[in-house]
CSV table of N, CA, C and O in Angstrom, one decimal:
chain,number,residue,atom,x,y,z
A,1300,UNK,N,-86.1,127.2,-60.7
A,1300,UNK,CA,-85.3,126.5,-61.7
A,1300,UNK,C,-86.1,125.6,-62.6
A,1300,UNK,O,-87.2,125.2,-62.3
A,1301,UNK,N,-85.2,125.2,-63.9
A,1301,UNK,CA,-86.3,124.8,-64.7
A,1301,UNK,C,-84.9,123.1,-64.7
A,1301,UNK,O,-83.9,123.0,-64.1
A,1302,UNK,N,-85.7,122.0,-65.7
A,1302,UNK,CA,-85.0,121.5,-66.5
A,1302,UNK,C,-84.2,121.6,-66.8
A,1302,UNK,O,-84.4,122.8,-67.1
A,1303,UNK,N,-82.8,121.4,-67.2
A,1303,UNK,CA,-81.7,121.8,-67.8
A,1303,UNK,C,-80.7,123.0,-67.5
A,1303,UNK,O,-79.8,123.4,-68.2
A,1304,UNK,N,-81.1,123.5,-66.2
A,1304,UNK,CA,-80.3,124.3,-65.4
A,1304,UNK,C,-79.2,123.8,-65.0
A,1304,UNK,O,-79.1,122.6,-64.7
A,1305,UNK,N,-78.3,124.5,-64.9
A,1305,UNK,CA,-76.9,124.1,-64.2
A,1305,UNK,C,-77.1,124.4,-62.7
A,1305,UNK,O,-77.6,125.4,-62.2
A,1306,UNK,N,-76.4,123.2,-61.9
A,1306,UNK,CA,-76.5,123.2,-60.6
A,1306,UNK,C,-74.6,122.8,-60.2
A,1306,UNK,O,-74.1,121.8,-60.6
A,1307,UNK,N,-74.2,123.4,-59.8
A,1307,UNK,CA,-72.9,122.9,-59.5
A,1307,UNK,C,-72.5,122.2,-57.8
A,1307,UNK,O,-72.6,123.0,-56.9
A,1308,UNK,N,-72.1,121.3,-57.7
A,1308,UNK,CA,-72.0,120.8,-56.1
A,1308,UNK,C,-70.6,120.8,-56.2
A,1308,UNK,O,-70.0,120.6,-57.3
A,1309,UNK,N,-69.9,120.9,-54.8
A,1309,UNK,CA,-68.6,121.5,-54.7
A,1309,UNK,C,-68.0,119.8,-53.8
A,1309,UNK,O,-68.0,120.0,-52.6
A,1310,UNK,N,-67.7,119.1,-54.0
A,1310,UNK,CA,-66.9,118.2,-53.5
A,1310,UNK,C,-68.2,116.7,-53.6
A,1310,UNK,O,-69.3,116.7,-54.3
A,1311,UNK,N,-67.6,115.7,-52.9
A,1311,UNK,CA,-68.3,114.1,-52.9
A,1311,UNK,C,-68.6,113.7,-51.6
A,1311,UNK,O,-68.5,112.6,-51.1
A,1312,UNK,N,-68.9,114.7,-51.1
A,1312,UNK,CA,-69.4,114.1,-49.7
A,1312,UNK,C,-70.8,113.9,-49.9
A,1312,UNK,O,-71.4,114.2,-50.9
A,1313,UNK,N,-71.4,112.9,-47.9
A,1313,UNK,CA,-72.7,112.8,-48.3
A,1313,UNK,C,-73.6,113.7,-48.9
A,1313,UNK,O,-74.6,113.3,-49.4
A,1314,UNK,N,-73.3,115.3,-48.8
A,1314,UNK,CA,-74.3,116.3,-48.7
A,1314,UNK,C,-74.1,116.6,-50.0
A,1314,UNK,O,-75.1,117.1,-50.6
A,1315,UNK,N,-73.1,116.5,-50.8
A,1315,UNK,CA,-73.1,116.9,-52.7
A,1315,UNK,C,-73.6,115.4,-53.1
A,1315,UNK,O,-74.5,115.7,-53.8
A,1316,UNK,N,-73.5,114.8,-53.2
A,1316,UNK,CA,-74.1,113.3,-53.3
A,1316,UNK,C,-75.7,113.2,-53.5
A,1316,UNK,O,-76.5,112.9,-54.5
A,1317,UNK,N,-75.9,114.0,-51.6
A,1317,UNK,CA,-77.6,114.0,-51.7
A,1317,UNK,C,-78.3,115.0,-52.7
A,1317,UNK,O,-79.3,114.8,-53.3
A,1318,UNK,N,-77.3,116.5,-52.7
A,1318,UNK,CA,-78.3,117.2,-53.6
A,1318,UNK,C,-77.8,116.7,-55.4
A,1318,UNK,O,-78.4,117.2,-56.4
A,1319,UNK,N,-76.6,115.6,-55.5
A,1319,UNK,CA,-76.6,115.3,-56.8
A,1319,UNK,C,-77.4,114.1,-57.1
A,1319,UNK,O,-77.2,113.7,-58.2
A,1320,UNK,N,-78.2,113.5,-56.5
A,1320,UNK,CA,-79.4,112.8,-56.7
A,1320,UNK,C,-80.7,113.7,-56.6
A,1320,UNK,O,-81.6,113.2,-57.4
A,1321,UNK,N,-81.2,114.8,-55.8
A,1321,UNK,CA,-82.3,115.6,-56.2
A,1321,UNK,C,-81.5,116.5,-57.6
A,1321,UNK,O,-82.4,117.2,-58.2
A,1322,UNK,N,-80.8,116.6,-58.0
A,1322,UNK,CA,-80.5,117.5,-59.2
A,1322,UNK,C,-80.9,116.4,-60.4
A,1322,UNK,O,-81.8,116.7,-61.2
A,1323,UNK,N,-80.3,115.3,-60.4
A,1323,UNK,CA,-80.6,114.4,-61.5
A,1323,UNK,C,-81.9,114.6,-61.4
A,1323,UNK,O,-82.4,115.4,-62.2
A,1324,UNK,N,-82.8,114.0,-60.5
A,1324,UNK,CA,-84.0,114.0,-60.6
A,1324,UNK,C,-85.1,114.9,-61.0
A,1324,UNK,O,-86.2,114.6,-61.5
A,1325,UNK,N,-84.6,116.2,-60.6
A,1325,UNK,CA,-85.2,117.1,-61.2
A,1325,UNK,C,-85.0,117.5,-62.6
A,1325,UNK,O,-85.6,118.4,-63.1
A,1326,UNK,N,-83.8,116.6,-63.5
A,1326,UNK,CA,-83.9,117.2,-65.0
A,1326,UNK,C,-82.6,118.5,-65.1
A,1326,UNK,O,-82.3,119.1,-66.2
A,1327,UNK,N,-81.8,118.7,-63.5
A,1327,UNK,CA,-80.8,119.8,-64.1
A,1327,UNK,C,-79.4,119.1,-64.5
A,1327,UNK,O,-78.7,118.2,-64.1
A,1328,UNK,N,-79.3,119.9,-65.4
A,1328,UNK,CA,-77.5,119.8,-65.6
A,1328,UNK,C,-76.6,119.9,-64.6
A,1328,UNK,O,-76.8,120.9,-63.9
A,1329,UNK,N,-75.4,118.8,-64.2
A,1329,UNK,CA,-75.0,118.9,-62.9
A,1329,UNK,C,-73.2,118.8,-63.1
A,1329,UNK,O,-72.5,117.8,-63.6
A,1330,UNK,N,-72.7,119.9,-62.6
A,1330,UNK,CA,-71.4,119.8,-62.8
A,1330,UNK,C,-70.9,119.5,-60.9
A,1330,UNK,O,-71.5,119.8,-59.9
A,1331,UNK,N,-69.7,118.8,-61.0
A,1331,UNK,CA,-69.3,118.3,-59.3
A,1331,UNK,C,-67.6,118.8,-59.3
A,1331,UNK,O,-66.8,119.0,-60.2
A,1332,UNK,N,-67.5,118.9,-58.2
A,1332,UNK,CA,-66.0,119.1,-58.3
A,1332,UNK,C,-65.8,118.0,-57.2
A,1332,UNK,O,-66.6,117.7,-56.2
A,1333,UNK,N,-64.2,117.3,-57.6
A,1333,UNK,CA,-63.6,116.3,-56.4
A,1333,UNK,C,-62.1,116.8,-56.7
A,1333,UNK,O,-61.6,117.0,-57.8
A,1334,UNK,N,-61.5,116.8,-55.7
A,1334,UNK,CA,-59.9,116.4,-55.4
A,1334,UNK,C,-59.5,115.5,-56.3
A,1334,UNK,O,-58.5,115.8,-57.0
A,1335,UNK,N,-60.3,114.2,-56.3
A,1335,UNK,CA,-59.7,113.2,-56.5
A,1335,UNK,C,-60.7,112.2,-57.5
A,1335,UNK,O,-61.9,111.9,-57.2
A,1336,UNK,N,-60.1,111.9,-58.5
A,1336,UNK,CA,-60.9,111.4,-59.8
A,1336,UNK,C,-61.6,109.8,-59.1
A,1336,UNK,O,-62.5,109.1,-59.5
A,1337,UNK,N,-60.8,109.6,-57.7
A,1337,UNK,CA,-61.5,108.1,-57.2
A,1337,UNK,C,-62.6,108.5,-56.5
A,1337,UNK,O,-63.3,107.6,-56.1
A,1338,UNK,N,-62.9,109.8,-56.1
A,1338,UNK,CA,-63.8,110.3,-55.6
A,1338,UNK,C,-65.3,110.1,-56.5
A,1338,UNK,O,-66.3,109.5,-56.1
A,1339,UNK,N,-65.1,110.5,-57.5
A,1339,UNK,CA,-65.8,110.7,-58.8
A,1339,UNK,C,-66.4,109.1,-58.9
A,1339,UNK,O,-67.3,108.9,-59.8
A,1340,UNK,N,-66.1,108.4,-58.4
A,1340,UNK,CA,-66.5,107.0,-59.0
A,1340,UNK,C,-68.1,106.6,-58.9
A,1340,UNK,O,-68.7,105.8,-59.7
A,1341,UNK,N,-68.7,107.4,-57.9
A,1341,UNK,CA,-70.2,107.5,-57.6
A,1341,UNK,C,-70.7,108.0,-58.8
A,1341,UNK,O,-71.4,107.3,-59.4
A,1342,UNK,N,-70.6,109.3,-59.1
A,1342,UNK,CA,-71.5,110.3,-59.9
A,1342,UNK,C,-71.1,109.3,-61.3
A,1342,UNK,O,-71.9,109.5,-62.2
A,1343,UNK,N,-70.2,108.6,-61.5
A,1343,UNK,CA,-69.5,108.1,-63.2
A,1343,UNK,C,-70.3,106.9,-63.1
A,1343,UNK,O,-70.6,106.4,-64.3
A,1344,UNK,N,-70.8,106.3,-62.2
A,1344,UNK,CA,-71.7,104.9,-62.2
A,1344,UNK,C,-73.1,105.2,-62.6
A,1344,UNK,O,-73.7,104.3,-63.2
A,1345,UNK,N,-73.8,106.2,-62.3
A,1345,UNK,CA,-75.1,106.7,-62.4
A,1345,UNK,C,-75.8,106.4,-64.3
A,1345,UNK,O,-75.2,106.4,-65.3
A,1346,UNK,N,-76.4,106.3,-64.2
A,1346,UNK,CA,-76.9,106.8,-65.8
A,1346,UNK,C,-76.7,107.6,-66.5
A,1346,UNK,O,-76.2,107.6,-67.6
A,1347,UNK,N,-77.1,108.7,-65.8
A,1347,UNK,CA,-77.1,110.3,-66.0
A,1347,UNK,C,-76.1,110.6,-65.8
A,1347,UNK,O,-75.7,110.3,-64.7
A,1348,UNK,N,-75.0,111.2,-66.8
A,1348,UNK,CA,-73.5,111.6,-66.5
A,1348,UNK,C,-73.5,113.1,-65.8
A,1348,UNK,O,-74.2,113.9,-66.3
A,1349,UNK,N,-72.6,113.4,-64.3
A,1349,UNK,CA,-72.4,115.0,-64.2
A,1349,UNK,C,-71.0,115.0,-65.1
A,1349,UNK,O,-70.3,114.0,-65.5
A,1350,UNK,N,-70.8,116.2,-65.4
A,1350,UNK,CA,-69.7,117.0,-66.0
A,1350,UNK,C,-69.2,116.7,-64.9
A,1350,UNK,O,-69.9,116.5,-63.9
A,1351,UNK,N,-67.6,116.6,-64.8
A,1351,UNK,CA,-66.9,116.4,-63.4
A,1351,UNK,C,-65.7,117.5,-63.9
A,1351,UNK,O,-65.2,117.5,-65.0
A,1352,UNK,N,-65.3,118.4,-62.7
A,1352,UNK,CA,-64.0,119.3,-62.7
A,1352,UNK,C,-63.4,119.2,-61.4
A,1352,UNK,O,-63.9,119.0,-60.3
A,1353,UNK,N,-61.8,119.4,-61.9
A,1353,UNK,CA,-60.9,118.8,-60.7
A,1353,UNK,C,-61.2,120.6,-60.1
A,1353,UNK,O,-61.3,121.7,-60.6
A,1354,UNK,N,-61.1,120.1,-58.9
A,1354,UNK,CA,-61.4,121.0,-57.5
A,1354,UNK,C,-60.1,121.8,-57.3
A,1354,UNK,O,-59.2,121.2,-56.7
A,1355,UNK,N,-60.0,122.9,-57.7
A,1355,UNK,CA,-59.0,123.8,-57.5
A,1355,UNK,C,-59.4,125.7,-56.8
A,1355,UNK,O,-60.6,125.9,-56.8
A,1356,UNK,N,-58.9,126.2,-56.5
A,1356,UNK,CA,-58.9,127.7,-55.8
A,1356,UNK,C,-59.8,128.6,-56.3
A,1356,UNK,O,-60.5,129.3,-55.6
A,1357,UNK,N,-59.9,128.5,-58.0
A,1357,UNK,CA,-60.8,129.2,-58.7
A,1357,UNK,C,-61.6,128.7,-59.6
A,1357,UNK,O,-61.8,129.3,-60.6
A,1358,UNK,N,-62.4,127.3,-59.1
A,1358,UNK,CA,-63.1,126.9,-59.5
A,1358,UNK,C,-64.5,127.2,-60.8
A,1358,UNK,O,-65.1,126.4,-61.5
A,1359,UNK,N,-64.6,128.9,-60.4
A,1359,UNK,CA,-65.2,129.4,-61.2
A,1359,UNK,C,-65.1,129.4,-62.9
A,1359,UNK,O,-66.0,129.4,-63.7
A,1360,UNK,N,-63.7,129.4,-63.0
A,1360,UNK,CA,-63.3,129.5,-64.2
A,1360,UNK,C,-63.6,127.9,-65.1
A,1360,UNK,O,-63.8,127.7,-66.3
A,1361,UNK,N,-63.5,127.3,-64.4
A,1361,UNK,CA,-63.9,125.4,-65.4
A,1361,UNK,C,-65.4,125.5,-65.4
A,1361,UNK,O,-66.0,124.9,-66.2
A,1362,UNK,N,-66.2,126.5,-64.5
A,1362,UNK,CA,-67.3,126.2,-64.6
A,1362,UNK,C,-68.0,127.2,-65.9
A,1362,UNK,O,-68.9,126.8,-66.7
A,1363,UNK,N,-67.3,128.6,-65.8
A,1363,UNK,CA,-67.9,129.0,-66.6
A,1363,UNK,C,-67.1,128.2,-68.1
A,1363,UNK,O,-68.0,128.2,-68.8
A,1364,UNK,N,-66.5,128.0,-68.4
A,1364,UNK,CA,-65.9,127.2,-69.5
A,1364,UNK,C,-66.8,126.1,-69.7
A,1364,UNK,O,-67.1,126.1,-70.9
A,1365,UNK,N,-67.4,124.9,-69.1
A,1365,UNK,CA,-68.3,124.1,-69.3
A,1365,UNK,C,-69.6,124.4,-69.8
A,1365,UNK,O,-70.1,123.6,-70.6
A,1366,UNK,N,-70.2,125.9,-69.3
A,1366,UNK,CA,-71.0,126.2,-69.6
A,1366,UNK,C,-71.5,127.5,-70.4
A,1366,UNK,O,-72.5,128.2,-70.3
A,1367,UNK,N,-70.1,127.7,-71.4
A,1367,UNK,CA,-69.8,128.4,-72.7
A,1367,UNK,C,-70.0,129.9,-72.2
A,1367,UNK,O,-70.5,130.8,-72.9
A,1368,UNK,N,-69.5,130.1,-70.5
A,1368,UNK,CA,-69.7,131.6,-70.2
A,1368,UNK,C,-70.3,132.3,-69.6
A,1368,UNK,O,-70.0,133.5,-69.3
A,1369,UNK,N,-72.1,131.0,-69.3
A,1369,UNK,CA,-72.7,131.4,-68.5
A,1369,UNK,C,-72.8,131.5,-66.9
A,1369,UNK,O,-73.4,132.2,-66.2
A,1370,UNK,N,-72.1,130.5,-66.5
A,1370,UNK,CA,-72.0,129.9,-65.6
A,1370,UNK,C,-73.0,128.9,-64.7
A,1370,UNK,O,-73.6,128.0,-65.3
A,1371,UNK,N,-73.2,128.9,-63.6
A,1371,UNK,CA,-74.2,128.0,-62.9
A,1371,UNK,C,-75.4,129.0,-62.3
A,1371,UNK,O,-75.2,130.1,-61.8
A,1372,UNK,N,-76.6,128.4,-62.4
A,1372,UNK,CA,-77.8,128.6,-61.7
A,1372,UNK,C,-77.5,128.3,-60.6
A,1372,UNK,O,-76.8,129.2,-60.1
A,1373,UNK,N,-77.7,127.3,-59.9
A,1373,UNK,CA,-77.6,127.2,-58.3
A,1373,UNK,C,-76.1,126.5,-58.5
A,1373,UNK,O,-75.6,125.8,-59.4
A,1374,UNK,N,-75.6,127.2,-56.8
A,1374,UNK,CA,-74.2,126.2,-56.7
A,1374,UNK,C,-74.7,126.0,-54.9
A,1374,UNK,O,-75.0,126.8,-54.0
A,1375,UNK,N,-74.4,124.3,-54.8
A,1375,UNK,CA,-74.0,124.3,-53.7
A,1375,UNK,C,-72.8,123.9,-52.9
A,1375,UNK,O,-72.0,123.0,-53.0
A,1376,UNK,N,-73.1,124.9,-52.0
A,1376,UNK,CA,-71.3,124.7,-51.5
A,1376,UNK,C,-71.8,124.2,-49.7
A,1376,UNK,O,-72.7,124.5,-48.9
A,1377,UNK,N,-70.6,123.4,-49.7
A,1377,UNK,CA,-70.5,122.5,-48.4
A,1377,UNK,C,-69.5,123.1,-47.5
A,1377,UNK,O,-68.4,123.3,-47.9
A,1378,UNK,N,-69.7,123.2,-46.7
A,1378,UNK,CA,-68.3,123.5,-46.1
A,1378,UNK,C,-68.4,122.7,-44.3
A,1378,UNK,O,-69.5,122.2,-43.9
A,1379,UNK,N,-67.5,122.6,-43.7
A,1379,UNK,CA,-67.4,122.2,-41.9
A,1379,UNK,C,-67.1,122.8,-41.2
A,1379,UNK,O,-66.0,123.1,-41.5
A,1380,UNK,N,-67.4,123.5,-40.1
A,1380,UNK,CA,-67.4,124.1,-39.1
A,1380,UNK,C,-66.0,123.5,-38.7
A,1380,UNK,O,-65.6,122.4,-38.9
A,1381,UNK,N,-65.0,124.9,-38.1
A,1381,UNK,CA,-63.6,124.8,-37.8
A,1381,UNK,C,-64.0,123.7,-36.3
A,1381,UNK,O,-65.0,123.8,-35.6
A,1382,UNK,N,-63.0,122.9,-36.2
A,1382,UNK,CA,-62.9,122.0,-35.1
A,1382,UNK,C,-63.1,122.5,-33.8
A,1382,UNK,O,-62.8,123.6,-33.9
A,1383,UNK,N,-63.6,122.3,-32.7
A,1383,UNK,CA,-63.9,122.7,-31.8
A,1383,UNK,C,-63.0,122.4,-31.0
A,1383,UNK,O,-62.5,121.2,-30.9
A,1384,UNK,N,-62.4,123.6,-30.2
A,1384,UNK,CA,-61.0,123.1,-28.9
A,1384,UNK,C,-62.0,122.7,-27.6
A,1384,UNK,O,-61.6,122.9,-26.5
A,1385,UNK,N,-63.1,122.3,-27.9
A,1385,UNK,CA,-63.9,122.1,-26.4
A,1385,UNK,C,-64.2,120.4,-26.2
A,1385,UNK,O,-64.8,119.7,-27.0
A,1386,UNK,N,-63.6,120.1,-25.1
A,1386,UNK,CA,-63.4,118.5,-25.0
A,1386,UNK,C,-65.2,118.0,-24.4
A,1386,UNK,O,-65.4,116.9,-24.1
């Protein structure tokens, strides 16, 4: 990846957090998705503005619209392991 790549991170947890501080740092374009716009209050304090899009089913579609069609270079996606029924 170069400079000015699109990287998209999927939610505001610690783990989209951490790779949206190596994305700033490396020079890429950073789009985030949150639930919730008080989520967003981290990435909106930074210097470096991400594009922020509200987190919905087909997320794809705000991304490629941000980025006039092309979509994202890297996306990282977070997800949790289903709860464990083992006490």
């Amino acid at each position: 990846m170069q400079p000015g790549d699109t990287v998209v991170l999927q939610g505001t947890g610690g783990v989209s957090i951490f790779g949206l501080q190596f994305a700033h740092a490396a020079g890429y374009r950073t789009l985030i998705t949150s639930s919730s716009d008080e989520k967003l209050a981290a990435p909106r304090a930074w210097s470096r503005p991400s594009r922020e899009l509200r987190q919905e089913p087909e997320w794809s579609k705000p991304v490629r619209a941000a980025t006039g069609g092309i979509g994202a270079d890297l996306i990282i996606e977070v997800g949790a392991a289903a709860p464990s029924s083992r006490a």
